[in-house]
mmCIF file of C-alpha atoms in Angstrom:
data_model
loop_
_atom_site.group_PDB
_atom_site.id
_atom_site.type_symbol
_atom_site.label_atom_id
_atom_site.label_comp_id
_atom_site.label_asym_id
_atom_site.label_seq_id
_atom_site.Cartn_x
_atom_site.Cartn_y
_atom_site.Cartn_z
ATOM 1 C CA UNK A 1 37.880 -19.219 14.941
ATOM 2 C CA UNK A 2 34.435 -19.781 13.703
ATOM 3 C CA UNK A 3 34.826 -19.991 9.633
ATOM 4 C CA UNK A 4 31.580 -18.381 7.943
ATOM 5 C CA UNK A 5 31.160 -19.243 3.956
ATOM 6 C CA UNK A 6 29.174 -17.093 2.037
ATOM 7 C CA UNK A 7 27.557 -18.254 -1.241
ATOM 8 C CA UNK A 8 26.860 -16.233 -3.935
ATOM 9 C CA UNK A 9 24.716 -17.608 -6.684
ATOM 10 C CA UNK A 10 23.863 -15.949 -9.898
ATOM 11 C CA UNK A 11 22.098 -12.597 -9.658
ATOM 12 C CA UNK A 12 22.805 -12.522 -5.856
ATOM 13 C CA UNK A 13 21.220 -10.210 -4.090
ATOM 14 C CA UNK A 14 23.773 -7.255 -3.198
ATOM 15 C CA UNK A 15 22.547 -6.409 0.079
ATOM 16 C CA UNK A 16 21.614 -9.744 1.227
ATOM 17 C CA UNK A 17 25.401 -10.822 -0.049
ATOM 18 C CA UNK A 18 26.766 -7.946 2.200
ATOM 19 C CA UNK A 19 24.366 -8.549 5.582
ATOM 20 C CA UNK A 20 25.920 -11.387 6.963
ATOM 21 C CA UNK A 21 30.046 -10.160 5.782
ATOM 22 C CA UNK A 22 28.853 -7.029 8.013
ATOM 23 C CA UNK A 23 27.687 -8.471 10.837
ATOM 24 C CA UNK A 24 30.230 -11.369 11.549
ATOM 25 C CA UNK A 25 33.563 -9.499 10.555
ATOM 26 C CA UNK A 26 32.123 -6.958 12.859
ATOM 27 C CA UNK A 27 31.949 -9.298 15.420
ATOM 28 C CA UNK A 28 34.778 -8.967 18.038
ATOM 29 C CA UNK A 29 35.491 -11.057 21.296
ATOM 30 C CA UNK A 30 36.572 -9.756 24.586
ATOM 31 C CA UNK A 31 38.983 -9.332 26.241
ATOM 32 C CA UNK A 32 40.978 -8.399 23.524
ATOM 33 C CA UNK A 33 38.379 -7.554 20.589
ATOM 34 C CA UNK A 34 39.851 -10.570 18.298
ATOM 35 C CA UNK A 35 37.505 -11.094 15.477
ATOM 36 C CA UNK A 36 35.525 -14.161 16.470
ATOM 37 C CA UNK A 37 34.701 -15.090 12.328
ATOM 38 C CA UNK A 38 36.526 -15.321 9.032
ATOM 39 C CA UNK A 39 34.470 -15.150 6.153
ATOM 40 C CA UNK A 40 35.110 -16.635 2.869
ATOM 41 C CA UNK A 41 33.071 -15.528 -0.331
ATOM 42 C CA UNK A 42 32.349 -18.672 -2.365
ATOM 43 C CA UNK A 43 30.699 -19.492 -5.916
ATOM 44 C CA UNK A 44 30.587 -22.099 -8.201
ATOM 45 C CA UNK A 45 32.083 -19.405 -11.567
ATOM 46 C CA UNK A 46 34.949 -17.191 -10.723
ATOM 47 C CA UNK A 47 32.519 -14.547 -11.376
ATOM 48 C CA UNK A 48 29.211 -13.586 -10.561
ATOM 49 C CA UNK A 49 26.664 -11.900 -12.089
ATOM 50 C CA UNK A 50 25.331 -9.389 -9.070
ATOM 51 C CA UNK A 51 23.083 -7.047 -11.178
ATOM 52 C CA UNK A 52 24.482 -3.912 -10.798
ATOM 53 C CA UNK A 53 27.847 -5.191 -11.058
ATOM 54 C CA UNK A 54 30.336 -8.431 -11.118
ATOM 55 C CA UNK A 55 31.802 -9.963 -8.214
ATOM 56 C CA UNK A 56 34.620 -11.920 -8.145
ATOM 57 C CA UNK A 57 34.469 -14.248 -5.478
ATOM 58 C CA UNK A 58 38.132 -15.673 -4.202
ATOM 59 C CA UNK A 59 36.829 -19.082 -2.819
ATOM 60 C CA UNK A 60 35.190 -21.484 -4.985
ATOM 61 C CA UNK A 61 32.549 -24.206 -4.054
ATOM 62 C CA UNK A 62 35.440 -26.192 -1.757
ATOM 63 C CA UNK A 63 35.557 -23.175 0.041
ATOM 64 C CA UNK A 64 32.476 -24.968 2.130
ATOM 65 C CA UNK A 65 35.005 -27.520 3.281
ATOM 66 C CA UNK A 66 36.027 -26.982 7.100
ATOM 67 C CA UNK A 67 33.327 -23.848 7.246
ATOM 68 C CA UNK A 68 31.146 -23.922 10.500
ATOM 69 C CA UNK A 69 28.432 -22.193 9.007
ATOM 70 C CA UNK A 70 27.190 -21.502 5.246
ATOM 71 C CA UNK A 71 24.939 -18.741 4.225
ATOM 72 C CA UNK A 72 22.888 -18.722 1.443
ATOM 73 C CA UNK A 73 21.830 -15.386 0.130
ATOM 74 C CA UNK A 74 18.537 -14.431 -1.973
ATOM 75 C CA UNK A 75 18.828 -14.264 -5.618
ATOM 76 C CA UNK A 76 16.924 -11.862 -7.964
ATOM 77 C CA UNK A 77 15.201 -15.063 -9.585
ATOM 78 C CA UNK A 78 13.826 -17.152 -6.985
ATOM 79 C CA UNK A 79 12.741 -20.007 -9.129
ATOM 80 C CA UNK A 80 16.317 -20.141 -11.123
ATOM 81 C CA UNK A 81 17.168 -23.954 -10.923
ATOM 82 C CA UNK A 82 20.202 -24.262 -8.443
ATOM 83 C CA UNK A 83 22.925 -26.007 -10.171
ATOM 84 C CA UNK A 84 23.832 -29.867 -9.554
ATOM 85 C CA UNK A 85 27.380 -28.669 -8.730
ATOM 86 C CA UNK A 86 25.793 -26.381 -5.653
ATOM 87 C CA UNK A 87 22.976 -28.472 -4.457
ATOM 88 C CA UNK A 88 25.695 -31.157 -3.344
ATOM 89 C CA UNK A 89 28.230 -28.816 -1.856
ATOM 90 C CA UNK A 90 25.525 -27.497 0.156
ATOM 91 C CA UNK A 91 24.249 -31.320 1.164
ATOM 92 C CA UNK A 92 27.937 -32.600 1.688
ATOM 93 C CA UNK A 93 28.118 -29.012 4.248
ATOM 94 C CA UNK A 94 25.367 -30.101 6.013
ATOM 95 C CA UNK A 95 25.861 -33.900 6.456
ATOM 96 C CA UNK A 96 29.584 -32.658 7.686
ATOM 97 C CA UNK A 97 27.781 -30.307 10.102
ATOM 98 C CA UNK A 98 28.145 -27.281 8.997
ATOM 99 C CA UNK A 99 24.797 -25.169 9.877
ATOM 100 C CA UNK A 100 23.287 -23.674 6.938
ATOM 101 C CA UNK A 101 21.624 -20.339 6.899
ATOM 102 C CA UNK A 102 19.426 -18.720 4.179
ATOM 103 C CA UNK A 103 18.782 -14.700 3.708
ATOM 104 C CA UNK A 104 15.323 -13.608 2.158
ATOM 105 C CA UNK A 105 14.824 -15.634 -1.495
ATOM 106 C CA UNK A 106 17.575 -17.725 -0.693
ATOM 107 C CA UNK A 107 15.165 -19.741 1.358
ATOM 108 C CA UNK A 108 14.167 -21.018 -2.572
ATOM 109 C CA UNK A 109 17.997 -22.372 -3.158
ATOM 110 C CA UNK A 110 17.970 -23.834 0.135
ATOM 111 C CA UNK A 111 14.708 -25.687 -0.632
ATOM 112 C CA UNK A 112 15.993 -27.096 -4.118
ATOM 113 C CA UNK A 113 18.661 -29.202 -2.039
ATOM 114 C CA UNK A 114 15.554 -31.045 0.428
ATOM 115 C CA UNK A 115 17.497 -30.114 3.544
ATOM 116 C CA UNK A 116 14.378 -27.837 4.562
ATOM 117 C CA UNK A 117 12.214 -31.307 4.097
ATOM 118 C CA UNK A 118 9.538 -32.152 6.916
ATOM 119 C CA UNK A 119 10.992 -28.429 8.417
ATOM 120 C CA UNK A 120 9.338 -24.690 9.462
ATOM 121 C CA UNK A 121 10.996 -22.453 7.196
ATOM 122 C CA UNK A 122 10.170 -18.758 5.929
ATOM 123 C CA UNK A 123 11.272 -16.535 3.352
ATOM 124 C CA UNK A 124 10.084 -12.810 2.127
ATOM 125 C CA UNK A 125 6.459 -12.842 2.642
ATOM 126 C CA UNK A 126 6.296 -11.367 -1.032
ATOM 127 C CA UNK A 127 7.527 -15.355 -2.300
ATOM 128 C CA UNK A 128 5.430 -17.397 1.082
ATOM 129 C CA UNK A 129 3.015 -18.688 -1.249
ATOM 130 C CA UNK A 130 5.176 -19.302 -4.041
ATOM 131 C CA UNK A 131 7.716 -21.443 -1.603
ATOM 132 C CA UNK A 132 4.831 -23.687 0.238
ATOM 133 C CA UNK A 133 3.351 -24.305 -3.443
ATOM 134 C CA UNK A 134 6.745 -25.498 -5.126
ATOM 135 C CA UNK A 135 7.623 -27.173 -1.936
ATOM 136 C CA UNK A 136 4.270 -28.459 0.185
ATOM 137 C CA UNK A 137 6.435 -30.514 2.102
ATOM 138 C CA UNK A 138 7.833 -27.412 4.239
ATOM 139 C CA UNK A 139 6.156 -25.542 6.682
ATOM 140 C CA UNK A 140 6.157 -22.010 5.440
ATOM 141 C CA UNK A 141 5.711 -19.280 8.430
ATOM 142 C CA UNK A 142 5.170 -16.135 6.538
ATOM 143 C CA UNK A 143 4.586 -14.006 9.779
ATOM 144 C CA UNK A 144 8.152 -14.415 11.086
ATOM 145 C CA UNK A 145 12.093 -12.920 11.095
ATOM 146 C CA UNK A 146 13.637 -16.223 11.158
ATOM 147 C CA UNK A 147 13.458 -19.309 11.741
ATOM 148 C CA UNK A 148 16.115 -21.436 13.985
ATOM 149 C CA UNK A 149 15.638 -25.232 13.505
ATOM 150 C CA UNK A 150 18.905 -26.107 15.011
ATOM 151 C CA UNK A 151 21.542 -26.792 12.355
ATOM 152 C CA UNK A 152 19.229 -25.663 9.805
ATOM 153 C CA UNK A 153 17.866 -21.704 9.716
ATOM 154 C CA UNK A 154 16.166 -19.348 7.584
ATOM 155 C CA UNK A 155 15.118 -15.651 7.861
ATOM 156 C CA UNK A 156 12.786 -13.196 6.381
ATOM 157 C CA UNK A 157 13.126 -10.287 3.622
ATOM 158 C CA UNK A 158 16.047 -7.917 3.697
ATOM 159 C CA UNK A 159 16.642 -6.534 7.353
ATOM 160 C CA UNK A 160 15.640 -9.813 8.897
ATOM 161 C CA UNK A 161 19.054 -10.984 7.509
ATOM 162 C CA UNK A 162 20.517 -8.791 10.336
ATOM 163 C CA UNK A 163 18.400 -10.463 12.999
ATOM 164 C CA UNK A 164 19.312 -13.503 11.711
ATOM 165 C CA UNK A 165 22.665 -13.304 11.878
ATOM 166 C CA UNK A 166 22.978 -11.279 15.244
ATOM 167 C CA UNK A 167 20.847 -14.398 16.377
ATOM 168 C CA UNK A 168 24.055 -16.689 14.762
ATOM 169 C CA UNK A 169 26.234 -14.692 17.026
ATOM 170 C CA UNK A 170 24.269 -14.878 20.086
ATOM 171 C CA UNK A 171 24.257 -18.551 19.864
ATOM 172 C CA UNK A 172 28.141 -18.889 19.400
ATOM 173 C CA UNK A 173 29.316 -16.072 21.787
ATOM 174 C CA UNK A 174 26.756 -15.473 24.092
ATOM 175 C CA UNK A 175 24.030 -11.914 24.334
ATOM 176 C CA UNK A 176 27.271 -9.475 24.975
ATOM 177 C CA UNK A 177 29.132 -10.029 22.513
ATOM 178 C CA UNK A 178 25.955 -9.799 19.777
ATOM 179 C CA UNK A 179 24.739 -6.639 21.353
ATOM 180 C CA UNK A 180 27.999 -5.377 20.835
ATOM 181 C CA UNK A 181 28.050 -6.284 17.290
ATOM 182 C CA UNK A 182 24.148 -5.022 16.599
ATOM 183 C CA UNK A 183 25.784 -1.943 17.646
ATOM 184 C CA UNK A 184 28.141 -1.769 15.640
ATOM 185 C CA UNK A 185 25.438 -2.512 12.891
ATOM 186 C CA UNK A 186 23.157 0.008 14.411
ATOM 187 C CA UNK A 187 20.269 -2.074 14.844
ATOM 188 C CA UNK A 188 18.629 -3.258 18.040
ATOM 189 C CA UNK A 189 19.820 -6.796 19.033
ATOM 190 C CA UNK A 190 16.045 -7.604 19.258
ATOM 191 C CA UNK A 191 12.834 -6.752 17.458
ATOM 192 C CA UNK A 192 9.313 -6.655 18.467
ATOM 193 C CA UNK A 193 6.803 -8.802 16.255
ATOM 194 C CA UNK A 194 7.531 -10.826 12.897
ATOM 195 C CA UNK A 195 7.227 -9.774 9.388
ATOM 196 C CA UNK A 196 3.722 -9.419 9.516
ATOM 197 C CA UNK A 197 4.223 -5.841 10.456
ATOM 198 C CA UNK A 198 5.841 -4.827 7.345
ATOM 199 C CA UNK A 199 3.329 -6.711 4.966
ATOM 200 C CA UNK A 200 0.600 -3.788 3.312
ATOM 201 C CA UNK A 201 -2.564 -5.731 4.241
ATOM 202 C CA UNK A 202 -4.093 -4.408 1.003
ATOM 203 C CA UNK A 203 -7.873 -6.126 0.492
ATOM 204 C CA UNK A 204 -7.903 -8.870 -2.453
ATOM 205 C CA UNK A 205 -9.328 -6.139 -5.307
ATOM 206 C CA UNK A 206 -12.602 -7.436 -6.976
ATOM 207 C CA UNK A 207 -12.158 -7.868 -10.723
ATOM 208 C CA UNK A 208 -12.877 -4.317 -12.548
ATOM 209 C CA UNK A 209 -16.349 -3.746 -13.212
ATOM 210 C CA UNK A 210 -17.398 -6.369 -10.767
ATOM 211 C CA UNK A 211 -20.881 -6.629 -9.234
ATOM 212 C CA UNK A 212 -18.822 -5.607 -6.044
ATOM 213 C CA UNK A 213 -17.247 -2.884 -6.721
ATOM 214 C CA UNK A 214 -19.980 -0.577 -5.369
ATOM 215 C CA UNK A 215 -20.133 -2.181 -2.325
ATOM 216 C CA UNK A 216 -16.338 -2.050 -1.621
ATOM 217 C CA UNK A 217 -16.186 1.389 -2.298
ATOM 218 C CA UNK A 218 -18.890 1.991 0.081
ATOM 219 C CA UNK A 219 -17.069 -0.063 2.902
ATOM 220 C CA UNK A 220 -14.249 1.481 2.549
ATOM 221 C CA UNK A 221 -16.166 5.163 2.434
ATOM 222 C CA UNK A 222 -18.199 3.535 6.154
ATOM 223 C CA UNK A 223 -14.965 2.044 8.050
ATOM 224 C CA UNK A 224 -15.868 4.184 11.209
ATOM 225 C CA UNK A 225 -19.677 2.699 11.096
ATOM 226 C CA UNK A 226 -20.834 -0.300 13.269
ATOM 227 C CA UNK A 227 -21.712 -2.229 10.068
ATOM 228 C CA UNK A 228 -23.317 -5.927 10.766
ATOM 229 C CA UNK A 229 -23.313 -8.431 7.485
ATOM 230 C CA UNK A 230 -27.171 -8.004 7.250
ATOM 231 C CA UNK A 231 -26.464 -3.873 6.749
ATOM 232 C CA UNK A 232 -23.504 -4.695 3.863
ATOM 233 C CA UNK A 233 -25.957 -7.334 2.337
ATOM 234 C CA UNK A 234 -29.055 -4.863 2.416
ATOM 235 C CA UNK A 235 -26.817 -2.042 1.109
ATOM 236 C CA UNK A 236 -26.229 -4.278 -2.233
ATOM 237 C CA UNK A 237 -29.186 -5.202 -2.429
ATOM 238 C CA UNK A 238 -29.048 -9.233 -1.832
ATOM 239 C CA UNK A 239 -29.320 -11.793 0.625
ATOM 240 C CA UNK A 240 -26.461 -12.836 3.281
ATOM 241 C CA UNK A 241 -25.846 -16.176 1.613
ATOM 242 C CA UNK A 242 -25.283 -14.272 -2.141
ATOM 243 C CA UNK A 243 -23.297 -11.320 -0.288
ATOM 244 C CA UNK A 244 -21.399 -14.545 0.976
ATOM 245 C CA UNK A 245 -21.112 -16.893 -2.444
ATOM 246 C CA UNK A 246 -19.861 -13.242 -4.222
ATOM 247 C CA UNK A 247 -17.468 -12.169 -1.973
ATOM 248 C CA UNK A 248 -15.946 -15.757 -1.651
ATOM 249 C CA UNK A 249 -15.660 -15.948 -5.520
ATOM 250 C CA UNK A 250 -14.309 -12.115 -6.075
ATOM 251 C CA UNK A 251 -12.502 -11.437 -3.482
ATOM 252 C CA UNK A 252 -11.469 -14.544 -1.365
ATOM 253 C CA UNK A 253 -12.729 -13.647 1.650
ATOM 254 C CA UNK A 254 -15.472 -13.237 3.423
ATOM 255 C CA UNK A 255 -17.647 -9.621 3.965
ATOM 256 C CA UNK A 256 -16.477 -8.772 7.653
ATOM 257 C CA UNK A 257 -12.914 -10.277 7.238
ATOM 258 C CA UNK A 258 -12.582 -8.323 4.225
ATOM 259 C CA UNK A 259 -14.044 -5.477 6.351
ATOM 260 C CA UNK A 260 -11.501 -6.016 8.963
ATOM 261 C CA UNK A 261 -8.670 -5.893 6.970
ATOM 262 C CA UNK A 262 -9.824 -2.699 5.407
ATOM 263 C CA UNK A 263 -9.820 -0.818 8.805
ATOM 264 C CA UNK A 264 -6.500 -2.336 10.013
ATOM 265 C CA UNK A 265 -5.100 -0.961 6.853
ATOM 266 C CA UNK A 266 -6.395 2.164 7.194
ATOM 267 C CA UNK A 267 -5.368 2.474 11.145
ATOM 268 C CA UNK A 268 -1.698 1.485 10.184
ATOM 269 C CA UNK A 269 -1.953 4.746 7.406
ATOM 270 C CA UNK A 270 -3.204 6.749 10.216
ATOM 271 C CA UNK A 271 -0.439 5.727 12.777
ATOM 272 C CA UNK A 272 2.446 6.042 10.021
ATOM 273 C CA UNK A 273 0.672 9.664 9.086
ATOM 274 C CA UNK A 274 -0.777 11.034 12.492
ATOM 275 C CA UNK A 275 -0.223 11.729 16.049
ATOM 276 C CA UNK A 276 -4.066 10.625 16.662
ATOM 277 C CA UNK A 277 -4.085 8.746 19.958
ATOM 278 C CA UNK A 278 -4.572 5.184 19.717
ATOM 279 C CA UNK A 279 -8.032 5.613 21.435
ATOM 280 C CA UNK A 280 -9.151 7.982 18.652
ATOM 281 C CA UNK A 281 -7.863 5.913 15.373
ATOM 282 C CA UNK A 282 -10.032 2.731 17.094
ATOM 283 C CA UNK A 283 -12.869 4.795 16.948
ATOM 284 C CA UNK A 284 -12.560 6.131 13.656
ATOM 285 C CA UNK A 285 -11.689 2.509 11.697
ATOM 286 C CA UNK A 286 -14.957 1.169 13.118
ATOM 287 C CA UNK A 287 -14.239 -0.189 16.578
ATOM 288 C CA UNK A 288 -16.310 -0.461 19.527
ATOM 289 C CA UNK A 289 -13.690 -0.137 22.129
ATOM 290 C CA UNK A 290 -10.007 0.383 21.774
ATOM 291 C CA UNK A 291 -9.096 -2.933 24.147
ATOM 292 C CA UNK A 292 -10.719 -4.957 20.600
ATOM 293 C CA UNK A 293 -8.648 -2.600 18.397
ATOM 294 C CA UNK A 294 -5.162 -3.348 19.993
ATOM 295 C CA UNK A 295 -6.590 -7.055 20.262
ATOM 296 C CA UNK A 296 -7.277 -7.399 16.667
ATOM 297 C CA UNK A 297 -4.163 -5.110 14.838
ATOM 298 C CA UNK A 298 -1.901 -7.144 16.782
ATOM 299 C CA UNK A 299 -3.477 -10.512 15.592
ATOM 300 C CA UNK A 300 -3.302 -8.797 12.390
ATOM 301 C CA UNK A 301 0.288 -7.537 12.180
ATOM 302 C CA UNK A 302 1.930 -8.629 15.632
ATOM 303 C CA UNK A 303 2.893 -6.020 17.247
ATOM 304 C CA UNK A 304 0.654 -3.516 19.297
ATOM 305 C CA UNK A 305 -0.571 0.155 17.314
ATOM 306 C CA UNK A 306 2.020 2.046 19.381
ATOM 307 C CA UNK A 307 5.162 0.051 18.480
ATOM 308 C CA UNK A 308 3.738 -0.040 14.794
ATOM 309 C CA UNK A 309 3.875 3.614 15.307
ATOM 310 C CA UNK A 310 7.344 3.606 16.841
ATOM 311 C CA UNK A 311 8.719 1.655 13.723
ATOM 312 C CA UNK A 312 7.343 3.635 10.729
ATOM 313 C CA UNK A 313 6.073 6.991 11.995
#
C-alpha cells in the first residue's frame, strides 16, 4: 500500500491540511474497493498550532521514514523560517525517494529546503512574486494548477490541491481509479485552463491625485470605443512619448496594455453577471470582432469567455 505523510507545520493551513487526507483515503482499488493509501499526519511538536484550533498530530517527523510520498501543506505565514529539524527530514525523504508534494504556500517551505533548485514550480498566484524574489533560482509559473516535475511537484492556491492530488492518484493507479475518487470528492478529474482564470486582473492603480487619474477614469468610462494611443495621448493633453514615460512610472504598464486589461476585466464582470452573448460583451469592452476577443481573454486568463462563464456564472 502506497504510504502518504502529511506535514503539518505551524499555522497550517486547515483546508490545505485536509485536501490531500480527503482525496487519498478516499481512494479505493478495484476489484475489491481496498484503500490504495494510508496516511500518516506528521509534525515536528506533538501539537500544532492550526489557527482556529490545535491539532495533535500522532506521527512525528520519522513518520517520513518508509512514506512514498510527502505533502507539504501551506502555512498562514509564508515567509516563517522552516525549522532545521524539518528542512532535513524533508531532504533525507527525498534523497530516499520519496516524492514530495506542496499545497498552495507550502510551495515557500518546500523552497527553504533547495529541492525546488534549477526547477518550474508555482504556488498561489497571490505569493508568485514573493516566491521568484526570495528564490530567483526557481522558475515560478504563476498561470498554472500544478506543476509535476517527476519526483518533485507543486500546485496552486486552495482547490488546485485537489487537482493535484487526483493527478498523484492518476499516476499510481491509473485514470479509473482517480475519476472514481474525484467523484467521490465531487470535483471533475480535469480542469480547463490554469490559475490565471481565478486571478482579478485589476489595473495597477495610479498613486491618488496622480496626473493620471483623469485619464484612467476616462478609459475606463470609453472601454467600448476604438481608442488608438494618439486619441488617449490627445485626450490628456500630451505627447505619445510623455503619455508613455507617465504611464510606465505610475502605473507599470503601458497605455493600451493597461487598456486591455481594463476591458478583459470588465468582460469577465459581465460574463460572471450577464447572459449577454459572447458576441455582444466583445463589442461592448472595445473589440473589433469577437474572433480577437476570445483570442485575447484567453491569452489573458486561459480559458475561452464561455467556460469562464461556465465556472463562475
Amino acid at each position: 500500500m502506497h504510504t502518504v505523510a502529511v506535514l503539518a507545520l505551524r499555522q497550517v493551513i486547515p483546508f490545505d491540511l485536509s485536501t490531500p487526507i480527503e482525496v487519498f483515503s478516499r481512494t479505493r482499488l478495484p476489484p475489491d474497493g481496498r484503500p490504495g493509501y494510508r496516511i500518516r499526519v506528521c509534525a515536528e511538536e506533538p501539537e500544532i498550532d492550526a489557527g482556529t484550533f490545535t491539532l495533535r498530530a500522532p506521527w512525528g517527523l520519522d513518520g517520513f521514514e518508509g512514506a512514498d510520498t510527502v505533502i507539504v501543506p501551506g502555512t498562514a505565514d509564508a515567509a516563517a523560517p522552516l525549522p532545521p529539524t524539518v528542512r532535513d527530514a524533508l531532504r533525507k525523504a527525498a534523497a530516499a525517494g520519496a516524492r514530495i508534494a506542496s499545497i498552495c504556500s507550502g510551495t515557500f517551505p518546500l523552497a527553504a529546503t533547495g529541492l525546488l533548485d534549477g526547477l518550474r514550480a508555482t504556488t498561489h498566484w497571490i505569493g508568485a512574486d514573493q516566491l521568484a524574489a526570495a528564490h530567483p533560482e526557481i522558475d515560478v509559473d504563476p498561470g498554472v494548477l500544478y506543476v509535476d516535475n517527476g519526483q518533485i511537484l507543486t500546485s496552486a492556491g486552495a482547490a488546485a490541491g485537489l487537482d493535484l492530488c487526483l493527478h498523484m492518484v492518476r499516476r499510481d493507479y491509473g485514470s479509473a481509479v482517480a475519476a472514481d475518487a474525484a467523484r467521490l470528492s465531487v470535483t471533475p478529474l480535469e480542469r480547463e485552463g490554469g490559475q490565471a482564470q481565478f486571478i482579478l486582473h485589476d489595473h495597477t492603480p495610479a498613486p491618488a491625485g496622480s496626473e493620471l487619474e483623469p485619464v484612467l477614469a476616462w478609459l475606463r468610462d470609453n472601454l467600448g470605443r476604438e481608442l488608438a494611443l494618439d486619441d488617449i495621448a490627445a485626450h490628456a493633453g500630451v505627447s505619445t512619448r510623455t503619455l508613455i514615460r507617465r504611464f510606465r512610472e505610475q502605473t507599470g504598464t503601458t497605455p493600451l496594455q493597461w487598456l486591455h486589461t481594463a476591458r478583459i476585466r470588465r468582460a469577465q464582470h459581465l460574463l460572471e453577471s450577464t447572459t449577454r452573448s459572447v458576441e455582444h460583451i466583445a463589442a461592448e469592452v472595445g473589440f473589433g470582432s469577437p474572433t480577437a476577443f476570445r483570442d485575447r481573454f484567453k491569452r489573458t486568463t486561459g480559458v475561452s469567455p464561455r467556460t469562464y462563464r461556465r465556472t463562475f456564472s
